[in-house]
XYZ file of C-alpha atoms in Angstrom:
559
model
C 0.104 -0.077 -0.085
C 0.985 3.485 -0.688
C 1.895 6.574 1.176
C -0.531 8.866 0.090
C 0.937 11.900 1.689
C 3.534 12.653 -1.553
C 1.694 11.103 -4.557
C 0.126 12.426 -7.444
C -3.223 13.448 -7.742
C -3.609 12.624 -11.004
C -1.559 9.246 -11.712
C -0.755 8.446 -8.200
C 2.849 7.856 -8.951
C 5.154 9.509 -6.211
C 6.348 13.058 -6.805
C 10.131 13.218 -6.916
C 10.890 16.806 -7.622
C 8.253 19.571 -6.308
C 4.190 19.696 -7.181
C 4.850 18.659 -11.100
C 4.345 15.508 -11.339
C 7.126 14.102 -13.740
C 5.735 10.712 -14.519
C 1.940 12.987 -16.171
C 2.981 16.788 -15.644
C 0.409 17.056 -13.495
C 0.567 20.201 -11.075
C -0.453 19.204 -8.257
C -1.091 22.786 -6.500
C -4.033 23.084 -9.012
C -7.123 24.219 -7.209
C -10.059 22.247 -7.233
C -13.642 24.171 -7.185
C -15.773 23.592 -3.865
C -18.044 21.808 -5.833
C -15.802 18.493 -6.311
C -14.560 16.650 -3.467
C -11.149 17.339 -2.595
C -7.899 15.615 -3.548
C -7.005 13.308 -0.856
C -10.431 12.706 0.384
C -10.846 9.158 1.528
C -14.375 7.341 0.636
C -15.625 4.184 2.987
C -11.776 4.630 4.327
C -10.612 2.519 0.950
C -11.057 5.408 -1.888
C -8.530 8.286 -2.143
C -10.079 10.924 -4.657
C -7.767 12.447 -6.699
C -7.763 15.016 -9.931
C -11.426 15.672 -11.487
C -11.614 13.809 -15.183
C -14.666 14.937 -16.140
C -18.371 16.421 -15.514
C -21.131 14.789 -17.417
C -25.036 15.565 -16.958
C -25.244 13.358 -14.249
C -22.039 12.886 -12.594
C -18.807 14.033 -11.939
C -16.209 11.192 -12.237
C -12.245 11.651 -10.063
C -9.094 9.624 -10.964
C -8.838 7.618 -7.598
C -6.505 5.043 -5.877
C -8.077 2.183 -4.242
C -6.021 1.449 -0.764
C -7.399 -2.335 -0.679
C -6.422 -3.442 -4.014
C -3.422 -0.877 -4.554
C -4.209 -0.149 -8.064
C -5.331 3.326 -9.950
C -9.294 3.541 -10.651
C -12.037 6.166 -11.261
C -14.727 6.680 -9.216
C -18.071 8.726 -10.614
C -19.617 10.495 -8.320
C -23.858 11.357 -8.773
C -23.535 15.193 -8.745
C -26.331 16.861 -11.584
C -25.550 19.540 -13.345
C -27.605 22.770 -12.530
C -29.405 20.772 -9.585
C -26.587 19.492 -6.773
C -23.428 21.079 -5.719
C -21.240 21.314 -2.521
C -20.303 23.957 -0.384
C -17.186 25.022 1.249
C -16.085 22.318 3.689
C -19.146 19.688 3.544
C -18.782 16.462 2.123
C -22.322 16.268 1.810
C -23.602 17.628 -1.353
C -26.522 20.746 -1.351
C -29.642 20.084 -3.714
C -31.708 22.726 -4.565
C -34.664 23.138 -3.234
C -37.120 23.011 -5.924
C -35.079 19.820 -7.409
C -35.096 17.639 -3.787
C -38.025 15.526 -5.161
C -36.471 14.641 -8.528
C -32.730 14.185 -7.444
C -33.713 11.373 -5.385
C -35.550 9.622 -7.895
C -32.395 10.022 -10.394
C -30.026 9.324 -7.702
C -31.991 5.925 -7.611
C -31.816 5.255 -11.204
C -28.114 6.068 -10.695
C -27.716 3.203 -8.411
C -29.615 0.904 -10.132
C -27.890 1.555 -13.344
C -24.394 1.265 -12.138
C -24.818 -1.938 -9.730
C -26.258 -3.420 -13.313
C -23.592 -2.581 -14.898
C -21.439 -3.993 -11.861
C -22.802 -7.362 -12.264
C -22.298 -7.654 -16.192
C -18.527 -6.296 -15.652
C -17.288 -9.680 -17.542
C -18.699 -7.922 -20.769
C -15.905 -7.665 -23.216
C -17.050 -3.788 -23.968
C -17.776 -2.521 -20.783
C -15.398 -1.531 -18.220
C -15.281 -3.375 -15.629
C -17.256 -1.653 -12.147
C -17.044 -3.313 -9.040
C -18.594 -0.984 -6.577
C -21.640 1.333 -6.053
C -22.530 2.653 -2.739
C -23.857 5.730 -1.174
C -22.400 8.561 1.049
C -22.024 12.034 1.572
C -25.941 11.890 0.801
C -25.389 10.636 -2.973
C -24.073 7.891 -4.692
C -20.569 6.508 -6.243
C -19.659 3.863 -8.716
C -16.006 2.532 -8.900
C -14.352 1.575 -11.926
C -11.203 0.269 -13.221
C -9.425 2.772 -14.734
C -8.301 1.679 -18.432
C -5.871 4.064 -20.586
C -7.383 4.929 -23.586
C -8.083 7.369 -26.552
C -11.501 8.210 -27.905
C -12.138 6.665 -31.640
C -12.923 9.902 -33.062
C -9.349 11.442 -32.391
C -8.198 7.746 -33.250
C -9.763 8.527 -36.437
C -8.161 11.438 -36.981
C -4.746 10.486 -36.431
C -5.562 8.741 -39.616
C -4.490 10.394 -43.017
C -8.189 9.990 -44.624
C -9.990 11.005 -41.157
C -11.615 7.281 -41.844
C -10.355 3.151 -42.054
C -11.284 0.616 -44.067
C -14.118 -1.766 -43.522
C -12.004 -4.769 -43.053
C -10.143 -2.694 -40.637
C -13.446 -0.913 -38.685
C -15.302 -4.442 -38.796
C -12.732 -5.792 -36.481
C -13.517 -2.747 -33.903
C -16.930 -2.699 -33.602
C -18.350 -6.133 -34.138
C -17.316 -7.319 -30.534
C -19.223 -3.889 -29.090
C -22.309 -5.567 -30.596
C -22.154 -8.543 -28.463
C -21.635 -5.813 -25.515
C -24.480 -3.927 -26.700
C -26.617 -6.563 -27.224
C -25.968 -7.668 -23.281
C -26.975 -4.139 -22.054
C -30.458 -4.316 -23.927
C -31.445 -7.532 -22.513
C -30.911 -6.077 -18.853
C -33.014 -2.872 -19.783
C -29.933 -0.473 -20.088
C -29.961 2.042 -23.457
C -26.762 3.378 -23.602
C -28.130 6.617 -25.697
C -24.743 9.096 -25.556
C -22.790 6.286 -28.453
C -20.711 8.756 -29.981
C -17.011 8.650 -31.293
C -16.084 10.012 -27.624
C -17.635 7.646 -25.792
C -15.986 4.643 -27.795
C -12.639 4.348 -26.684
C -9.581 2.086 -27.640
C -7.818 0.257 -24.585
C -3.984 -0.471 -24.646
C -5.145 -4.642 -25.218
C -6.743 -3.316 -28.474
C -10.146 -3.909 -27.656
C -12.710 -0.933 -27.981
C -14.671 -0.693 -25.024
C -18.224 1.988 -24.187
C -18.028 4.399 -21.854
C -20.175 7.616 -20.732
C -23.024 5.708 -19.149
C -25.644 8.075 -17.670
C -29.286 7.853 -16.477
C -32.005 7.670 -18.958
C -33.475 10.767 -17.645
C -29.741 12.679 -18.953
C -30.319 11.180 -22.709
C -33.624 13.353 -23.798
C -34.114 16.986 -23.888
C -37.611 16.719 -21.829
C -35.618 16.070 -18.574
C -34.395 18.459 -15.835
C -30.920 17.134 -16.208
C -28.569 18.427 -18.899
C -29.448 16.793 -21.997
C -26.483 14.782 -23.157
C -26.766 16.086 -27.016
C -24.242 14.345 -29.314
C -24.577 16.147 -32.891
C -25.131 13.946 -35.849
C -25.346 10.558 -33.247
C -28.709 11.612 -31.468
C -31.664 9.568 -32.304
C -34.573 11.650 -32.916
C -36.489 10.177 -30.235
C -34.437 11.887 -27.579
C -35.568 15.225 -28.905
C -39.155 13.935 -29.458
C -41.758 12.985 -27.175
C -43.882 11.214 -29.522
C -41.235 8.484 -29.789
C -39.599 6.222 -27.192
C -35.894 5.224 -26.351
C -35.539 1.681 -26.996
C -32.535 -0.555 -28.596
C -32.640 1.054 -31.771
C -31.855 4.015 -29.976
C -28.416 2.808 -29.482
C -28.497 1.033 -33.402
C -28.724 4.629 -34.835
C -26.074 6.093 -32.802
C -23.945 2.826 -33.680
C -24.719 3.220 -37.239
C -23.733 6.899 -37.654
C -20.436 5.564 -35.639
C -19.491 3.568 -38.203
C -20.489 5.597 -40.867
C -17.942 8.040 -39.307
C -15.671 5.581 -39.186
C -15.668 4.667 -43.244
C -17.094 8.206 -44.647
C -14.601 10.474 -42.606
C -17.210 13.024 -41.581
C -20.605 12.731 -39.492
C -23.816 12.277 -40.925
C -26.144 15.108 -40.713
C -28.064 15.314 -37.146
C -31.500 13.458 -37.068
C -33.494 16.713 -36.492
C -32.379 18.100 -39.655
C -32.905 15.041 -41.581
C -36.419 15.047 -40.978
C -36.960 18.170 -43.944
C -33.658 17.050 -46.076
C -32.806 13.046 -45.258
C -29.566 13.275 -47.413
C -27.229 10.519 -46.502
C -24.171 11.378 -49.353
C -21.293 9.059 -49.632
C -18.427 10.100 -52.173
C -18.315 7.343 -54.968
C -14.212 7.077 -54.311
C -15.057 5.920 -50.704
C -18.125 3.970 -50.978
C -16.975 1.522 -53.800
C -14.431 0.583 -51.288
C -17.396 -0.288 -48.954
C -19.514 -3.526 -49.170
C -23.012 -3.059 -50.547
C -24.219 -4.967 -47.370
C -22.511 -2.637 -45.431
C -24.084 0.561 -47.039
C -27.441 -1.593 -47.082
C -27.252 -2.605 -42.745
C -25.874 1.232 -42.602
C -29.147 2.476 -44.036
C -31.464 0.126 -42.226
C -29.634 1.431 -38.884
C -29.929 5.192 -39.644
C -33.546 5.226 -40.350
C -34.576 8.654 -38.893
C -37.650 7.317 -37.272
C -37.382 4.223 -34.590
C -40.243 2.140 -35.581
C -38.474 2.207 -39.353
C -35.490 1.939 -38.037
C -33.780 -1.684 -37.562
C -34.989 -2.529 -34.138
C -32.577 -5.284 -32.507
C -28.506 -6.171 -32.477
C -29.071 -9.246 -33.516
C -30.676 -8.330 -36.924
C -27.915 -5.527 -37.155
C -25.165 -8.097 -36.240
C -26.269 -10.182 -39.406
C -27.001 -7.468 -42.032
C -23.382 -5.783 -41.079
C -21.926 -9.644 -41.872
C -24.393 -10.488 -44.559
C -25.485 -13.524 -43.113
C -27.045 -15.859 -45.429
C -30.956 -15.174 -44.622
C -29.979 -11.441 -44.669
C -28.769 -12.343 -48.270
C -31.750 -13.907 -49.194
C -34.476 -11.603 -47.923
C -32.746 -8.999 -50.338
C -32.416 -10.741 -53.325
C -36.444 -10.790 -52.900
C -36.090 -7.287 -52.742
C -34.262 -6.108 -55.812
C -36.054 -3.815 -58.147
C -35.820 -4.358 -61.799
C -32.566 -2.673 -63.828
C -32.727 0.987 -65.070
C -34.157 1.298 -68.605
C -31.956 1.546 -71.336
C -32.547 5.552 -71.759
C -31.666 5.804 -68.226
C -28.084 3.451 -68.895
C -27.652 5.830 -71.696
C -27.622 8.703 -69.190
C -25.215 7.146 -66.946
C -22.662 6.589 -69.434
C -23.120 9.982 -71.028
C -22.338 11.129 -67.311
C -19.442 9.396 -67.036
C -17.668 10.055 -70.381
C -18.582 13.737 -69.572
C -15.802 13.030 -66.794
C -18.839 14.170 -63.762
C -18.071 12.820 -60.419
C -20.337 10.303 -58.960
C -21.972 9.981 -55.533
C -23.857 6.873 -53.619
C -26.953 7.908 -51.520
C -27.986 6.102 -48.612
C -31.346 6.574 -48.845
C -33.048 6.001 -45.820
C -36.786 7.496 -46.353
C -39.562 6.237 -48.171
C -41.605 3.183 -47.541
C -40.316 1.261 -45.265
C -36.960 0.468 -43.408
C -35.647 -1.374 -46.942
C -32.351 0.565 -47.588
C -32.507 1.708 -51.551
C -28.498 2.087 -52.856
C -28.993 4.454 -55.813
C -26.231 6.399 -57.915
C -26.535 10.273 -58.129
C -25.091 11.596 -61.412
C -24.636 15.699 -61.180
C -24.131 16.611 -64.827
C -23.928 20.226 -65.643
C -23.419 20.917 -69.355
C -24.778 24.146 -71.814
C -25.717 23.117 -75.450
C -27.643 24.375 -77.940
C -30.546 22.336 -79.491
C -29.048 19.176 -77.228
C -30.752 18.085 -73.490
C -29.558 19.710 -70.483
C -29.986 17.792 -67.027
C -29.914 19.750 -63.705
C -29.665 19.579 -60.192
C -32.723 21.638 -57.942
C -32.920 20.861 -54.732
C -30.698 17.565 -54.972
C -32.968 15.916 -57.098
C -32.713 15.459 -61.275
C -34.858 17.528 -63.594
C -34.770 14.998 -66.688
C -36.975 16.700 -69.268
C -34.754 17.419 -72.527
C -35.276 20.936 -74.863
C -34.227 20.733 -78.419
C -34.675 24.169 -79.059
C -31.993 26.977 -78.597
C -31.247 28.550 -75.235
C -32.591 31.915 -74.743
C -31.251 34.748 -72.521
C -33.710 33.809 -69.088
C -35.076 36.356 -66.496
C -33.305 36.234 -62.537
C -34.224 33.142 -60.781
C -36.768 32.830 -58.111
C -36.813 30.775 -54.899
C -39.599 30.090 -52.217
C -37.845 31.386 -48.557
C -37.726 27.942 -46.447
C -39.003 27.390 -43.196
C -35.643 27.971 -41.048
C -37.175 27.702 -37.975
C -39.482 25.144 -37.633
C -37.166 22.632 -38.209
C -34.805 23.439 -35.225
C -31.890 23.520 -37.957
C -28.561 25.074 -36.325
C -25.844 27.441 -38.032
C -23.831 24.703 -39.544
C -27.225 22.712 -40.780
C -27.772 25.557 -42.875
C -24.400 26.446 -43.814
C -23.786 22.518 -44.906
C -26.478 22.993 -47.197
C -25.122 23.865 -50.882
C -28.562 24.749 -52.602
C -29.731 27.220 -50.211
C -26.302 28.938 -50.207
C -26.654 28.797 -53.801
C -29.920 30.606 -53.809
C -30.072 33.230 -51.273
C -27.424 35.603 -49.555
C -27.644 33.892 -45.955
C -26.874 36.113 -42.835
C -26.440 35.670 -39.006
C -27.123 37.013 -35.846
C -26.903 35.685 -32.100
C -29.518 36.871 -30.141
C -30.814 35.559 -26.290
C -34.117 33.164 -25.878
C -35.734 31.986 -23.148
C -37.794 29.737 -25.556
C -35.013 28.313 -28.078
C -32.152 26.172 -27.385
C -28.624 27.343 -27.692
C -27.663 27.212 -31.419
C -31.532 26.921 -33.201
C -32.196 29.265 -35.710
C -35.244 30.736 -34.128
C -36.075 34.142 -36.288
C -36.216 35.029 -40.136
C -35.968 38.318 -41.667
C -37.976 36.924 -44.693
C -40.947 34.259 -43.966
C -41.396 30.911 -45.133
C -43.221 31.029 -48.327
C -42.436 34.045 -49.902
C -40.751 34.036 -53.116
C -37.503 35.966 -53.826
C -34.807 36.802 -56.451
C -31.945 35.062 -56.395
C -29.366 36.108 -53.643
C -31.907 37.990 -51.828
C -30.384 38.567 -47.793
C -31.943 36.463 -45.334
C -31.204 37.352 -41.924
C -31.563 34.380 -39.076
C -31.441 34.242 -35.763
C -29.835 32.207 -34.290
C -30.214 31.697 -30.137
C -27.753 32.214 -27.750
C -29.337 30.485 -25.067
C -30.826 31.905 -21.846
C -28.772 35.251 -20.584
C -26.217 34.618 -18.288
C -24.592 36.810 -15.951
C -21.002 36.873 -14.475
C -21.503 35.810 -10.709
C -19.931 38.809 -8.939
C -17.470 38.354 -5.849
C -19.325 39.822 -2.690
C -17.322 38.467 -0.255
C -16.785 40.323 2.898
C -20.122 42.052 2.136
C -23.042 42.885 4.268
C -25.709 40.418 3.437
C -28.053 43.521 2.263
C -25.459 44.732 0.216
C -24.668 41.485 -1.188
C -28.174 40.299 -2.188
C -28.760 43.794 -4.012
C -25.649 43.666 -6.419
C -27.031 39.608 -7.275
C -30.871 40.933 -7.779
C -29.634 43.584 -9.928
C -28.272 40.931 -12.405
C -30.950 39.483 -11.934
C -30.358 36.341 -9.759
C -32.502 35.383 -7.067
C -30.806 34.977 -3.550
C -30.698 32.395 -0.781
C -28.455 32.193 2.272
C -26.913 29.407 4.344
C -25.382 30.197 7.750
C -21.870 29.209 8.423
C -20.458 28.990 12.134
C -18.780 32.330 13.823
C -16.203 31.821 16.288
C -16.582 35.304 17.265
C -14.223 37.033 15.208
C -16.780 37.496 12.373
C -19.273 40.592 12.255
C -23.187 38.808 12.298
C -24.639 38.676 8.313
C -21.475 39.330 6.611
C -20.644 36.978 3.736
C -17.864 34.896 3.683
C -14.735 36.299 2.494
C -13.578 33.452 0.504
C -15.930 30.960 -1.380
C -18.984 33.168 -0.798
C -21.424 31.697 -3.088
C -22.564 28.640 -4.920
C -22.478 28.750 -8.226
C -19.027 30.373 -7.609
C -17.671 34.246 -8.514
C -16.979 34.175 -11.765
C -19.055 31.652 -12.760
C -21.897 32.283 -15.790
C -25.170 31.476 -14.329
C -28.558 32.281 -16.360
C -30.704 34.909 -15.113
C -33.137 33.786 -13.109
C -31.181 31.022 -11.335
C -30.404 30.602 -7.317
C -27.167 32.255 -5.681
C -26.365 30.308 -2.155
C -24.288 32.562 -0.029
C -22.494 31.684 2.799
C -23.391 34.267 5.537
C -21.885 34.301 9.216
C -24.430 33.490 11.975
C -24.234 35.141 15.608
C -21.313 34.675 17.307
C -21.206 31.157 18.977
C -22.543 31.751 22.773
C -20.101 29.135 23.813
C -16.864 31.145 22.090
C -18.228 34.195 24.260
C -18.402 32.610 27.563
C -15.509 30.724 27.015
C -13.910 34.450 26.016
C -15.341 36.345 29.170
C -14.442 33.968 31.446
C -10.770 33.571 30.374
C -10.752 37.890 30.723
C -12.274 37.476 34.260
C -9.341 35.559 34.956
């Protein structure tokens, strides 16, 4: 067992030259926010808490050291953002009054989730968890610590940002067995993305980032775990419920990212523009059955999506039963005219793309070749692309000069588009001169367009400027430093900024003025934090001087 007094609180190796660890580079003089457990705190007389690794929606994760097993571990503390925090000098966490009932429900979900994962510690693609307990008015889960890199980082290290199916297959397929077991035990991950799939030193890909289910839907009191391109539509929309197909959507998106080198479009934007394009140079290297499987896994609506892991695995493996079923749905070959069109396009040297078409009748994916052909000809056929589709009419007359084109203004607001959704839509940016501005909004999530300068449905000339207003989210203000001020003065400063104020009394040894705010760690959230206007600020205020302390002082003076 190591002596913790001279250990680095990040890697738990011995410090040999001051506070900066020569092994990992961590500065052990780094201050830890009072919200978190302080380094060298010991839980259950066994787990030594170290540095903070991360703070997700429902929990904070720490580096830690297991005194009993003599090894580094990670400890996850149930500490839901915006609902609970910790006041200075207290191990127990403080829950905001309005959330106390929700907190207890969420804590029960946290304990149940991690107890279930602990029972499944032998799954190959899950980092083992071996202790779950309640303490400090909250709950904890202790897991083995494994050095790893996120899939996203691994892909970025590849020259083209993507990998071949042969390589991806070895990485991804074992995870499906683990997902199947999780689903059979009632666990929907809900947050699968390239940051939560990690490559460990033993060469295995493992799944991390588990949160309680309430953190994975937008309607919850908890901060929503949003992963653009990987979050399924049912996590936004209460008309659809989370289910195993939710994880299949996200997992399919991860495979898409690994093979294609870019994120798929976000599911909200795909409701109005459902295109999943793969450049032909990449698509021709991906087996057709894999593209078909991704099409089934990336259906927008869960009732049309591949519904279970076993089927999805068979599709990716091209199992005989799946191949036979696909053969029954093969459509007739294109007509001779269509063949001529494709041959002409190839001759002219225009690039080809494969489109994974996920909309339409039912979940069967239709793979088509989209040929983009632009040609100017007199007394010849003209092919053109409008809004991602083909106009196939031919014109044998001389082309005369046409008036300026006009277009119908889309509804940029109702669909919940982000700025990146719109900037990545080539057709809109060719048709209009789109500008953006940002404003606070109490009703619209940050990053979403909520106003447009020209109403949808109006016809305007090509190049017309449209100003779109993007939500900055709820307005925030910085919490001022009110330490040492009289309570009334501190309250006025905070209320003038739009905050509500509550207080907790702290011990006064007789040297402090009653109803004065503590000079250090005066508030929660702490000074300098950006907090939503209208939120509660808790001030630590000195109580009346302790009677026992005053009596002791008087007795001493009389002597």
